GROMACS .gro file of N, CA and C in nm:
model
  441
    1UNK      N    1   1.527   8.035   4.765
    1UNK     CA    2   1.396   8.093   4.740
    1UNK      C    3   1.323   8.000   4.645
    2UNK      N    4   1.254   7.908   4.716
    2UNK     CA    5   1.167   7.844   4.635
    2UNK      C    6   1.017   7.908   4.574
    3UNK      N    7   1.004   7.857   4.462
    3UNK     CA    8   0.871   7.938   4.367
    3UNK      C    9   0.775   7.851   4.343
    4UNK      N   10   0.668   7.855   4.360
    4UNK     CA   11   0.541   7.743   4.310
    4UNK      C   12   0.562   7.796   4.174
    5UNK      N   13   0.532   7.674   4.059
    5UNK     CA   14   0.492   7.699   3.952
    5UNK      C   15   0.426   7.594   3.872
    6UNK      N   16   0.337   7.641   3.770
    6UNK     CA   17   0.285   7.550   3.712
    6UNK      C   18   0.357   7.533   3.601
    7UNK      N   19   0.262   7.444   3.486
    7UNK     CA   20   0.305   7.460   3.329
    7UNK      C   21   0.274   7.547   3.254
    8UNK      N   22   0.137   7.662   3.268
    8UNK     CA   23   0.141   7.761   3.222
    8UNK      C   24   0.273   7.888   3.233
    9UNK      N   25   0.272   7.967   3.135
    9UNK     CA   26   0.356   8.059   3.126
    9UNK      C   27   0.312   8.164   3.107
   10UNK      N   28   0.379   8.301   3.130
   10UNK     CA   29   0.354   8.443   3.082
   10UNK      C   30   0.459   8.470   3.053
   11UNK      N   31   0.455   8.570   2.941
   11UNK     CA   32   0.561   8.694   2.868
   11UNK      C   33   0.683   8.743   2.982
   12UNK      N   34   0.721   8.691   2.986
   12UNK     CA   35   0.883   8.791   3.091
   12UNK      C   36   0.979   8.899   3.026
   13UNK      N   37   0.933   9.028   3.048
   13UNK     CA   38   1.049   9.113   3.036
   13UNK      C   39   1.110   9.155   3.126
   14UNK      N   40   1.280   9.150   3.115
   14UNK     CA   41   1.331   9.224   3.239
   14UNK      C   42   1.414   9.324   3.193
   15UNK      N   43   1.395   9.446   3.189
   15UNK     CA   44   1.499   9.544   3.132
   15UNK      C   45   1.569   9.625   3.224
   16UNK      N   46   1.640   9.697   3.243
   16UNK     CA   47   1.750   9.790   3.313
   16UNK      C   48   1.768   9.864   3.228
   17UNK      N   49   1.849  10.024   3.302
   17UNK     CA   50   1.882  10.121   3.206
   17UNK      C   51   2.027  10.101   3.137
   18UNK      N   52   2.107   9.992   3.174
   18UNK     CA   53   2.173   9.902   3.088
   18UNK      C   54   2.160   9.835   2.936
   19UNK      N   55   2.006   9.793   3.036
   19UNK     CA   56   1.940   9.702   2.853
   19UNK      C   57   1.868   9.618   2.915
   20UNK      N   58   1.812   9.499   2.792
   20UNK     CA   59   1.753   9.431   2.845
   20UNK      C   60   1.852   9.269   2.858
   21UNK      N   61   1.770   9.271   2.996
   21UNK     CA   62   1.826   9.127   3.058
   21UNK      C   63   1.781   8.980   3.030
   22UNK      N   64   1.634   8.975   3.011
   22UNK     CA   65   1.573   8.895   2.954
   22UNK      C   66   1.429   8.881   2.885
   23UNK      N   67   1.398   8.831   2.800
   23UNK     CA   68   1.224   8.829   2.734
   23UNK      C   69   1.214   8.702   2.679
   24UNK      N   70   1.101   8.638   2.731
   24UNK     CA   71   1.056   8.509   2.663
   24UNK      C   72   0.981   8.452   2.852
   25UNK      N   73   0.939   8.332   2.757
   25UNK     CA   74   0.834   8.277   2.868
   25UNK      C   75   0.859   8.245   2.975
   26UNK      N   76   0.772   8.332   3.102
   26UNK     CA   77   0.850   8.209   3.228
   26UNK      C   78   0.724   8.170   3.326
   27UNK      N   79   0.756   8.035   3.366
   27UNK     CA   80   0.608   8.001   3.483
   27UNK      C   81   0.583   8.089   3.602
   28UNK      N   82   0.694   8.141   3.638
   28UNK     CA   83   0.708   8.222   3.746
   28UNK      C   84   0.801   8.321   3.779
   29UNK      N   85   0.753   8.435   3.862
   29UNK     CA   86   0.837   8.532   3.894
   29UNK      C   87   0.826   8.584   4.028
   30UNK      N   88   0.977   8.587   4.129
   30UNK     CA   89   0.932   8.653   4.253
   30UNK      C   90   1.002   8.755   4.235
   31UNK      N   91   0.987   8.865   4.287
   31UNK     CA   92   1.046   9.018   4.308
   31UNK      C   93   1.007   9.078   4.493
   32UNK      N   94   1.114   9.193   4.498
   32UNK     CA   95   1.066   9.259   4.622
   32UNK      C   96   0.968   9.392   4.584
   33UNK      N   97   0.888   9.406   4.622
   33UNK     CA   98   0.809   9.513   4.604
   33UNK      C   99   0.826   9.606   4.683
   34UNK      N  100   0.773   9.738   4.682
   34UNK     CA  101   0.813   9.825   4.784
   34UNK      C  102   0.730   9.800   4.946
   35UNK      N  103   0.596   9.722   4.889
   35UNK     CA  104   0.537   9.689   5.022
   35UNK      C  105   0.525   9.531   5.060
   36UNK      N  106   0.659   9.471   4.935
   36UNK     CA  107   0.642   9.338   5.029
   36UNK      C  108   0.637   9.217   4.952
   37UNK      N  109   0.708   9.099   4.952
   37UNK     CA  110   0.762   9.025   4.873
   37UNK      C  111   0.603   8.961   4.780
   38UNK      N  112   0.663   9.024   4.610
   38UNK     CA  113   0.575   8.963   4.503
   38UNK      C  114   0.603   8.824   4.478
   39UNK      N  115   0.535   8.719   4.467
   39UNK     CA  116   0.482   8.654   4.382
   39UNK      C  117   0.413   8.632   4.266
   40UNK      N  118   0.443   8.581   4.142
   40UNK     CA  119   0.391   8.632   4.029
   40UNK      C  120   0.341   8.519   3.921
   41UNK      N  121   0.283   8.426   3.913
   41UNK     CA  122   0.259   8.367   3.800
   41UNK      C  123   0.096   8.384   3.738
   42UNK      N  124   0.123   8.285   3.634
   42UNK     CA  125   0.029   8.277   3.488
   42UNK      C  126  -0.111   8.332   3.567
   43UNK      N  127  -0.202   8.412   3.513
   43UNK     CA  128  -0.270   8.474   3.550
   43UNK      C  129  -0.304   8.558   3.692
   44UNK      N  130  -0.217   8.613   3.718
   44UNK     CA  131  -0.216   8.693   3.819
   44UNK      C  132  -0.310   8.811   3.791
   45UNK      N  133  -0.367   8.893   3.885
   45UNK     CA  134  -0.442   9.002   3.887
   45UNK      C  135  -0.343   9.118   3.837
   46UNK      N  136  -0.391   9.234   3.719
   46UNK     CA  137  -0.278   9.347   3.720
   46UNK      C  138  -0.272   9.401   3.802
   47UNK      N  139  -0.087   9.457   3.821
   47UNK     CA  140  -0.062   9.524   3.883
   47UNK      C  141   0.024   9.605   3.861
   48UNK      N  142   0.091   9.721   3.932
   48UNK     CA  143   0.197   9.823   3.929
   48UNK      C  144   0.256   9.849   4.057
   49UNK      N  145   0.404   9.789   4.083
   49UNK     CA  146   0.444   9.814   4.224
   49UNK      C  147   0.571   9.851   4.180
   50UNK      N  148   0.625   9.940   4.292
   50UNK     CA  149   0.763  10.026   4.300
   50UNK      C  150   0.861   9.835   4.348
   51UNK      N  151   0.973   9.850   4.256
   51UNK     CA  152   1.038   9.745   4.356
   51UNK      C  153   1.181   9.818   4.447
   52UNK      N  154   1.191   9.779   4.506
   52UNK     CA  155   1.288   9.813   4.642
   52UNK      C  156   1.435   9.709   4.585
   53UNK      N  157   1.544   9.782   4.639
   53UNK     CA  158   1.672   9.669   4.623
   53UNK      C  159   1.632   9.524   4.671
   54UNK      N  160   1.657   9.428   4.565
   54UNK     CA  161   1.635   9.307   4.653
   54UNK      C  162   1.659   9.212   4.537
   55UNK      N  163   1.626   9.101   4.547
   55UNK     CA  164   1.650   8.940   4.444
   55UNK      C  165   1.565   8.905   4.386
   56UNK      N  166   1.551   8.891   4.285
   56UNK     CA  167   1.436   8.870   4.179
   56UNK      C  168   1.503   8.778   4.144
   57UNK      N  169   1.364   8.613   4.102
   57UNK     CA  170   1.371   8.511   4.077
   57UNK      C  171   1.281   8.466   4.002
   58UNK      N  172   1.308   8.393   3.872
   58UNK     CA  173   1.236   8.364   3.762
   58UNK      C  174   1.291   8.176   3.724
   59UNK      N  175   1.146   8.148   3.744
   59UNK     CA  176   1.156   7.997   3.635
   59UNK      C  177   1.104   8.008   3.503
   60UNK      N  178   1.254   7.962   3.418
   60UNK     CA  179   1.200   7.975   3.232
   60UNK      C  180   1.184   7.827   3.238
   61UNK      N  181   1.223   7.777   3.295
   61UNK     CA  182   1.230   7.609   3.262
   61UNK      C  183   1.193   7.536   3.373
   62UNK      N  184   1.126   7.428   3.363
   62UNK     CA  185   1.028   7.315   3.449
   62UNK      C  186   1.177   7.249   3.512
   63UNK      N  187   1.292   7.200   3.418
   63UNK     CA  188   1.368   7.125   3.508
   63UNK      C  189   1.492   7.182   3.553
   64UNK      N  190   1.491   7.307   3.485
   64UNK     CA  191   1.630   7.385   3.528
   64UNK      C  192   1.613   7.499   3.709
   65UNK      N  193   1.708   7.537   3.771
   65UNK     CA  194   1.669   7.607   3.940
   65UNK      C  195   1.631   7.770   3.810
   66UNK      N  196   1.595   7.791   3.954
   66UNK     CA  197   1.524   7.976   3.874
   66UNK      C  198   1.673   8.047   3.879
   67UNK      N  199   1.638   8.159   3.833
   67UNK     CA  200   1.784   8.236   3.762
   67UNK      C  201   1.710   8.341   3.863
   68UNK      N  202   1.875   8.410   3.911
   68UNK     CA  203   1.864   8.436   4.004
   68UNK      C  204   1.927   8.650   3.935
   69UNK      N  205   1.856   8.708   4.007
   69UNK     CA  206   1.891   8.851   3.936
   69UNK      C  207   1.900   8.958   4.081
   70UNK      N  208   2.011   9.086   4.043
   70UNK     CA  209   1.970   9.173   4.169
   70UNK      C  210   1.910   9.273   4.109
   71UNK      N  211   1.828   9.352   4.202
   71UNK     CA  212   1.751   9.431   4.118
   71UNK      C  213   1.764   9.584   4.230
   72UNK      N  214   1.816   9.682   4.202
   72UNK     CA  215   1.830   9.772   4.259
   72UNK      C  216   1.684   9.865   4.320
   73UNK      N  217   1.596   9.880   4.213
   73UNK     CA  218   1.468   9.956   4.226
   73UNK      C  219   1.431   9.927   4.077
   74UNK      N  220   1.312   9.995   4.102
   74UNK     CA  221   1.252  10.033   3.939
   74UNK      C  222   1.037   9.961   3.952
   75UNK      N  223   1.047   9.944   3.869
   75UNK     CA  224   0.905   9.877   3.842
   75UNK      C  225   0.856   9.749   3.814
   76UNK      N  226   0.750   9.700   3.804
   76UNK     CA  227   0.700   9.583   3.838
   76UNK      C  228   0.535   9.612   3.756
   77UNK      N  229   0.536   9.554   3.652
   77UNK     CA  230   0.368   9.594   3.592
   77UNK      C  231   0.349   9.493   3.525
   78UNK      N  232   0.235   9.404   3.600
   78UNK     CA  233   0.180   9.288   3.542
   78UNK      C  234   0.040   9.329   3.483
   79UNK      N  235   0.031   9.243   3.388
   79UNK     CA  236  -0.086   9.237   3.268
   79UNK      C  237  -0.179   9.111   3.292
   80UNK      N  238  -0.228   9.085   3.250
   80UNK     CA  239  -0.340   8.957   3.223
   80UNK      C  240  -0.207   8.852   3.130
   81UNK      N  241  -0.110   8.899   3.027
   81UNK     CA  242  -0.009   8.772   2.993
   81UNK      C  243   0.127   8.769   2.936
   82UNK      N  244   0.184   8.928   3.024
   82UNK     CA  245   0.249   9.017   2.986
   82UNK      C  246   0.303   9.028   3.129
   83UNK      N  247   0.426   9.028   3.202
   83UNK     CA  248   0.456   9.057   3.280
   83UNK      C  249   0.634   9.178   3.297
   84UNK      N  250   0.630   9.266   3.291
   84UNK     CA  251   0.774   9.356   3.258
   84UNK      C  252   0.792   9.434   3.417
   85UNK      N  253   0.918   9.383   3.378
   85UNK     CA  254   1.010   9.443   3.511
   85UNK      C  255   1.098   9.542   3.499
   86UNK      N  256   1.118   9.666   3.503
   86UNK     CA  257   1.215   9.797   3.450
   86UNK      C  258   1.261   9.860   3.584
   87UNK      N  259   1.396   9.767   3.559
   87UNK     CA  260   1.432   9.780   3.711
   87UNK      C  261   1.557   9.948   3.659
   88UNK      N  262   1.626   9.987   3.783
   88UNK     CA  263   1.715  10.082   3.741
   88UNK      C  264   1.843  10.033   3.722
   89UNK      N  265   1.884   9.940   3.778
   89UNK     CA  266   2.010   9.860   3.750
   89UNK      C  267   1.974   9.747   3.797
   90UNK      N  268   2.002   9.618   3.721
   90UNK     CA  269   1.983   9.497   3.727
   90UNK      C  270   2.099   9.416   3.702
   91UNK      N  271   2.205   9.299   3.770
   91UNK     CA  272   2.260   9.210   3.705
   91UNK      C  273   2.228   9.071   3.731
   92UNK      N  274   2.304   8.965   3.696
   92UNK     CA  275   2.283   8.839   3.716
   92UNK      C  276   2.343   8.818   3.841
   93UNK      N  277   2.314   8.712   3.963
   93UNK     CA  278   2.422   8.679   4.064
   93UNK      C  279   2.552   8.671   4.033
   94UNK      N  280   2.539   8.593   3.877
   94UNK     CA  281   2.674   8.516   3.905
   94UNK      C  282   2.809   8.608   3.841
   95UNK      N  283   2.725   8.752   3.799
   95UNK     CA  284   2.806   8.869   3.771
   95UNK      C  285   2.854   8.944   3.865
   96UNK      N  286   2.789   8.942   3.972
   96UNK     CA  287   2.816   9.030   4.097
   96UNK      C  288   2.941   8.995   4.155
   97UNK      N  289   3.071   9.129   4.151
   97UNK     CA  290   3.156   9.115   4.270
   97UNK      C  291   3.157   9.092   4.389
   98UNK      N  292   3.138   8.939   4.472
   98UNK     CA  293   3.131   8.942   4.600
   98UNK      C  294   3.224   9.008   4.682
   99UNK      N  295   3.340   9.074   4.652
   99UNK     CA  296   3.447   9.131   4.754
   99UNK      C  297   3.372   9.296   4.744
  100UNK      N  298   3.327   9.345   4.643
  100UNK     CA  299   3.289   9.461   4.575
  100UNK      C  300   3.216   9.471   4.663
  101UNK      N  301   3.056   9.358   4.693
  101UNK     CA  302   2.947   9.395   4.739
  101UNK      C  303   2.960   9.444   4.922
  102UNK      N  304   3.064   9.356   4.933
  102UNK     CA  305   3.106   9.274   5.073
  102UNK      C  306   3.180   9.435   5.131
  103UNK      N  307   3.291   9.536   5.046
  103UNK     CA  308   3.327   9.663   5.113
  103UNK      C  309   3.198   9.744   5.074
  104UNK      N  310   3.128   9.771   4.968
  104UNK     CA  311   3.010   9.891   4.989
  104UNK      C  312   2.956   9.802   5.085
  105UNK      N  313   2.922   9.743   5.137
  105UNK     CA  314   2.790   9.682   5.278
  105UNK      C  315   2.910   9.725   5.393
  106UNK      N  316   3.040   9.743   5.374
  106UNK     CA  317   3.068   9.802   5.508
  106UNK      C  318   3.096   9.926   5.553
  107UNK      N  319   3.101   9.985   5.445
  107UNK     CA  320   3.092  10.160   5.390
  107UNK      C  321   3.007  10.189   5.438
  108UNK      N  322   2.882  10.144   5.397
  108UNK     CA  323   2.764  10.167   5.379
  108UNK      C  324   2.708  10.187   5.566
  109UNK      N  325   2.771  10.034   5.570
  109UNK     CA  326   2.746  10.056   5.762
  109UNK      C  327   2.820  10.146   5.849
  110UNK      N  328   2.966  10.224   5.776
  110UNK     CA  329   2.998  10.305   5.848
  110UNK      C  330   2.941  10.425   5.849
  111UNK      N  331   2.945  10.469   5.742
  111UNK     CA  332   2.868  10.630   5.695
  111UNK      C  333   2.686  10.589   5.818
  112UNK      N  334   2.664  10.470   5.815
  112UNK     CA  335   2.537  10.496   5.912
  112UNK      C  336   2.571  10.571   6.055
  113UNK      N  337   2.619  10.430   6.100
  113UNK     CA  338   2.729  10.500   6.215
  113UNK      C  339   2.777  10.652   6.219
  114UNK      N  340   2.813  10.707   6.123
  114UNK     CA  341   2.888  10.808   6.147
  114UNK      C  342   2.773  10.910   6.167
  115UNK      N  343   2.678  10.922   6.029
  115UNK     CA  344   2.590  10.996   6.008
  115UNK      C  345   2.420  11.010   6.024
  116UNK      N  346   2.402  10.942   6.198
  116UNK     CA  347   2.286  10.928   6.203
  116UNK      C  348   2.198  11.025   6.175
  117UNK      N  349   2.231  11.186   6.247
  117UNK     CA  350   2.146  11.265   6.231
  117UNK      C  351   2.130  11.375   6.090
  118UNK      N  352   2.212  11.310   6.011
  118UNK     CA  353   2.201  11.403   5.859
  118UNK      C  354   2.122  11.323   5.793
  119UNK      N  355   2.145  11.426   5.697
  119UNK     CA  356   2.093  11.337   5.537
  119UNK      C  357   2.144  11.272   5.481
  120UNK      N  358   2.222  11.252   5.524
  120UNK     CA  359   2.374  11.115   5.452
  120UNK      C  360   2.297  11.013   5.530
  121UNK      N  361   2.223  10.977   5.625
  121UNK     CA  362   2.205  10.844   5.631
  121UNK      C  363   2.132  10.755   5.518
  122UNK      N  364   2.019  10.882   5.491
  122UNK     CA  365   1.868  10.788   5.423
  122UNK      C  366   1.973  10.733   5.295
  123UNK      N  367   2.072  10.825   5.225
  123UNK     CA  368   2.172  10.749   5.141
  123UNK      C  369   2.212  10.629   5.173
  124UNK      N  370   2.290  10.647   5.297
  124UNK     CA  371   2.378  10.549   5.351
  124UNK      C  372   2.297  10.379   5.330
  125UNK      N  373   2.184  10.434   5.426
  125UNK     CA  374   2.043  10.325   5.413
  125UNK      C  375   2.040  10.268   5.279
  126UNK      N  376   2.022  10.343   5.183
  126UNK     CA  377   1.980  10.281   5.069
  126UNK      C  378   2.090  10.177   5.037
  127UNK      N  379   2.221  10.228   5.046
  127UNK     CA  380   2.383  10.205   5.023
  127UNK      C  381   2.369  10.064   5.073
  128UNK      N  382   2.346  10.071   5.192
  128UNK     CA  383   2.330   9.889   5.266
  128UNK      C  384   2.220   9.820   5.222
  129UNK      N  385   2.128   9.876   5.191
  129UNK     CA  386   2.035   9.803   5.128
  129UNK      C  387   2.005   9.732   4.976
  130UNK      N  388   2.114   9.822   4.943
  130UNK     CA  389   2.138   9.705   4.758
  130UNK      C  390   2.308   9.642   4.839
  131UNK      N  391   2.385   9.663   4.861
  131UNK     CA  392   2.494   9.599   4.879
  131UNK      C  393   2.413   9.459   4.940
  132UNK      N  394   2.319   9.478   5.063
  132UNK     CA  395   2.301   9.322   5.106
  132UNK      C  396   2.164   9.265   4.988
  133UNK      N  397   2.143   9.316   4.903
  133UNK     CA  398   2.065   9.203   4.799
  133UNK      C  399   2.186   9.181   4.703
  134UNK      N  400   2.256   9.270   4.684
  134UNK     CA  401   2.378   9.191   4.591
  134UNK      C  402   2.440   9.065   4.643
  135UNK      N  403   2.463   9.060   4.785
  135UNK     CA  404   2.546   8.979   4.840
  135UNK      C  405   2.424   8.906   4.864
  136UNK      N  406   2.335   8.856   4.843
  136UNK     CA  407   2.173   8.759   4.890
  136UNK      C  408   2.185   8.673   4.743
  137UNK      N  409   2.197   8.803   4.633
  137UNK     CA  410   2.184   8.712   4.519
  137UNK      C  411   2.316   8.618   4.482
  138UNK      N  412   2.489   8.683   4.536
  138UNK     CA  413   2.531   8.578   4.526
  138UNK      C  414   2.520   8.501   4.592
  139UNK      N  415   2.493   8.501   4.711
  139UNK     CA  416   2.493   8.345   4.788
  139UNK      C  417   2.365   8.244   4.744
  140UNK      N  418   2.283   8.307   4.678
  140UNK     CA  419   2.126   8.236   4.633
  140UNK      C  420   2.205   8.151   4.474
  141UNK      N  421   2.299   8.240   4.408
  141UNK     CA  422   2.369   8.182   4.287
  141UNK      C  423   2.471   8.062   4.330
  142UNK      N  424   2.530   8.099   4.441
  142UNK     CA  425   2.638   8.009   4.460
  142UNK      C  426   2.565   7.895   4.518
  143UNK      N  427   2.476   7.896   4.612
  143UNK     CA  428   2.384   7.770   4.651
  143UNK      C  429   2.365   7.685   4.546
  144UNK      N  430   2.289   7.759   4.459
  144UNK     CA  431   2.267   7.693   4.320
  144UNK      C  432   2.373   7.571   4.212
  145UNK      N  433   2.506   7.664   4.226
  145UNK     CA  434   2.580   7.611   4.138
  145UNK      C  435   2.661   7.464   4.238
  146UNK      N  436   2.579   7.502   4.363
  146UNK     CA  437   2.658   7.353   4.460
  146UNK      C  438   2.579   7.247   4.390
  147UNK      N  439   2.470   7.231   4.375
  147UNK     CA  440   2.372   7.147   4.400
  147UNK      C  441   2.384   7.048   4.254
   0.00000   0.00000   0.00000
């Protein structure tokens, strides 16, 4: 996931109901939104979007790759030079159990299978839907650490 960025910066907070993950300057930020992949740098228009399970990517540094995060749900509220992310559970890629992520994504696909016409699916759904950004962000981390 490559990010345009300049040399300007904005405020980065990223918190979870864990804690916080990170604060201090970054040129850029991508996130999933609920209607559709954000892009985010130095003066962006405000905004407030729901984010959806998915990979959130931030450059703090001009020569270092962006740091790579999973982000379960939560929020997304940009400012004029202030940008905070309050996700509901957030970790780093390179924290994520890939064997962990790898059986909930097949759980997740069975209970679909099993349970199309209940209410256990829209669960189930969700279930596959952070297991495969967990498993996105490690392979986006492990890319990284080849290079």
């Amino acid at each position: 996931m490559a990010i345009g960025v300049t040399e300007n910066t904005f405020q980065l907070n990223i918190v979870s109901a864990e804690g916080p993950l990170f604060s201090g300057p970054a040129h850029a930020l991508a996130v999933s939104g609920s209607d559709g992949e954000l892009g985010i740098r130095p003066g962006h228009s405000p905004l407030l979007s729901r984010l959806k399970p998915g990979v959130a990517s931030f450059v703090t540094d001009l020569k270092d790759p962006e740091e790579i995060l999973y982000i379960s749900g939560g929020i997304v509220e940009v400012q004029p030079n202030v940008v905070t992310v309050l996700a509901d559970t957030a970790m780093h890629g390179k924290d994520i159990d890939q064997a962990r992520a790898d059986e909930a994504r097949r759980a997740a696909e069975e209970n679909i299978n099993k349970h199309a016409d209940d209410v256990n699916f829209a669960i189930a759904e969700m279930d596959l839907a952070k297991a495969m950004a967990q498993l996105r962000a490690v392979e986006l981390t492990q890319k990284q650490m080849r290079r």
